Coordinates of C-alpha atoms in Angstrom, one line a residue:
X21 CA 25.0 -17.4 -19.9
X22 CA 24.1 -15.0 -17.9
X23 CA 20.3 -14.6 -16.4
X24 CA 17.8 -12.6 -14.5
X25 CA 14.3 -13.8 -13.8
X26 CA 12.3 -11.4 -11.6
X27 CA 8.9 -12.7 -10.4
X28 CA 6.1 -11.1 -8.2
X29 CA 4.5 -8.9 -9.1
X30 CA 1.3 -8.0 -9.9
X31 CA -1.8 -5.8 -8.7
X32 CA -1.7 -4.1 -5.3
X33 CA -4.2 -1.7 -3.5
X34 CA -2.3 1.5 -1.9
X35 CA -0.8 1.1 1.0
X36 CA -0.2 -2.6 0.6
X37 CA 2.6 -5.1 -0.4
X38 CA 4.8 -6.7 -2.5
X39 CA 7.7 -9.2 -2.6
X40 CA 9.5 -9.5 -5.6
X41 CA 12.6 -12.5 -6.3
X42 CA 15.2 -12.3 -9.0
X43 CA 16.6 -15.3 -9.6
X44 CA 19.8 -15.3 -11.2
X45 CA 22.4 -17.9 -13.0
X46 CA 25.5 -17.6 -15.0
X47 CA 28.2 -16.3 -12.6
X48 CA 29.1 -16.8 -9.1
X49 CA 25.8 -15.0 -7.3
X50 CA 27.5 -14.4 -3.6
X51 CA 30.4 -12.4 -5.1
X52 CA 28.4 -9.7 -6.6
X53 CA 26.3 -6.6 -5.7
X54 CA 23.2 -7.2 -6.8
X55 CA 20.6 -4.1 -7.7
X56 CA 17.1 -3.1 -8.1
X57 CA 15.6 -1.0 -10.6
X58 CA 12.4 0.5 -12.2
X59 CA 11.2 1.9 -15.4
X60 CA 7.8 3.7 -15.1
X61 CA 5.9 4.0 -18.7
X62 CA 7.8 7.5 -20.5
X63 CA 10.3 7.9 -18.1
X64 CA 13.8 6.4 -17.8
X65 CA 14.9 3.6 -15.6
X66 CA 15.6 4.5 -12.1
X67 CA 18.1 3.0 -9.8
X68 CA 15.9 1.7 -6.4
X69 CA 18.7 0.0 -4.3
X70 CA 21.5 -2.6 -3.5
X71 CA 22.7 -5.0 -1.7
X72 CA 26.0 -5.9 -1.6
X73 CA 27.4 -9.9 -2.2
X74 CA 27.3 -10.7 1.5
X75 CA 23.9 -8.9 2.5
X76 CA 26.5 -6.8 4.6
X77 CA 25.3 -3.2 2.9
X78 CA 22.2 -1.6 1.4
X79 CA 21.0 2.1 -0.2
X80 CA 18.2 3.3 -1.6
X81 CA 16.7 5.4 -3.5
X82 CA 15.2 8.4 -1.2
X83 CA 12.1 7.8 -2.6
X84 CA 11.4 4.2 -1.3
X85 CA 13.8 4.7 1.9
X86 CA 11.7 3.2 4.9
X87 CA 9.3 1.4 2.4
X88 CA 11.3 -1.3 0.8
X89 CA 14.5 -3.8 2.0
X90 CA 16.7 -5.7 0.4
X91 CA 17.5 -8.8 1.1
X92 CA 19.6 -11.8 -0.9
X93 CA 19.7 -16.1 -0.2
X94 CA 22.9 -17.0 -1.9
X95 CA 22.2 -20.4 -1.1
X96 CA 19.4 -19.9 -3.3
X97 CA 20.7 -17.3 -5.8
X98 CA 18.1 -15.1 -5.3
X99 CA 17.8 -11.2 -4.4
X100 CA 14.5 -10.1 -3.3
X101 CA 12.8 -6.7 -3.1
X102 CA 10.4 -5.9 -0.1
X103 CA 8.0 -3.0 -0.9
X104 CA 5.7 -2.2 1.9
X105 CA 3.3 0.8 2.0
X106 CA 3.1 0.9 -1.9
X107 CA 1.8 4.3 -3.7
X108 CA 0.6 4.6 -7.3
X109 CA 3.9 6.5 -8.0
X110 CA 6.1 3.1 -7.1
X111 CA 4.0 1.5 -10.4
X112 CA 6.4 0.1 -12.8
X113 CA 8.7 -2.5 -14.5
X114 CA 11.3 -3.5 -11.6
X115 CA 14.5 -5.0 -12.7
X116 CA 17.3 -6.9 -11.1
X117 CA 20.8 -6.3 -11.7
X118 CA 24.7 -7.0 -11.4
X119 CA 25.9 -3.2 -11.6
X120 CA 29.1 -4.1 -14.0
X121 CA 26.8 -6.8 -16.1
X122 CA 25.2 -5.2 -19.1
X123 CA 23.0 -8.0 -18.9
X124 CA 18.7 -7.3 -17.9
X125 CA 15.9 -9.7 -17.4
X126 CA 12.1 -9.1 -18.3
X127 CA 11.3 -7.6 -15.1
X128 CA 8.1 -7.9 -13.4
X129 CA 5.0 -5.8 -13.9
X130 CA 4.0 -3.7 -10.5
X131 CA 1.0 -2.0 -10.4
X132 CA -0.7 -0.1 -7.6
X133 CA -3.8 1.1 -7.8
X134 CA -7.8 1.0 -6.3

C-alpha cells in the first residue's frame, strides 16, 4: 500500500533550522511529483512546494520562497524539506504528498518558538 512517513521535526528557536524526510513506499517513488504541505492549528492545509520526479523543477509557496528547498534521493525514496531561517508563523503539521494520491501520512510536528 501506499505510505508516507515524514520525520524531523521538532522544537526550533527563530531564525534557526530544520530538515524534514518523507519516506515513501507503495508505488514507483522517481516517477512522481512529490509535495509539501502544512496545516497550522484552525486553519486549513496549505500547499508549501514540489518537486518534480527527477529533481528537475521546484515552486513554492511565496511565503517560504528563499527559506526552504526541496530536494528528493530516489535511490532512497525519500523527499526532504529544508527550512532555514524559521519564524513562529512556519509552526505546524508538515505533510508529504503525491499530488494525484489521496493518500497522507502523520506528518511531523514543527514548532518554532523562544
Amino acid at each position: 500500500q501506499v505510505q508516507f512517513v515524514e520525520s524531523g521535526g521538532g522544537l526550533v528557536q527563530p531564525g534557526g533550522s530544520l530538515r524534514l524526510a518523507c519516506a515513501a513506499s507503495g508505488f514507483t517513488f522517481s516517477s512522481y511529483t512529490m509535495s509539501w504541505f502544512r496545516q497550522a492549528p484552525g486553519k486549513e492545509r496549505e500547499f508549501v512546494g514540489y518537486i518534480t520526479g527527477t529533481g528537475g523543477s521546484t515552486n513554492y509557496v511565496d511565503s517560504v520562497k528563499g527559506r526552504f528547498t526541496i530536494s528528493r534521493d530516489n535511490a532512497k525514496n525519500t523527499v526532504y524539506l529544508q527550512m532555514n531561517s524559521l519564524k513562529p508563523e512556519d509552526t505546524a503539521v508538515y505533510y508529504c504528498k503525491v499530488p494525484s494520491f489521496s493518500y497522507w501520512g502523520q506528518g511531523t510536528q514543527v514548532t518554532v518558538s523562544s
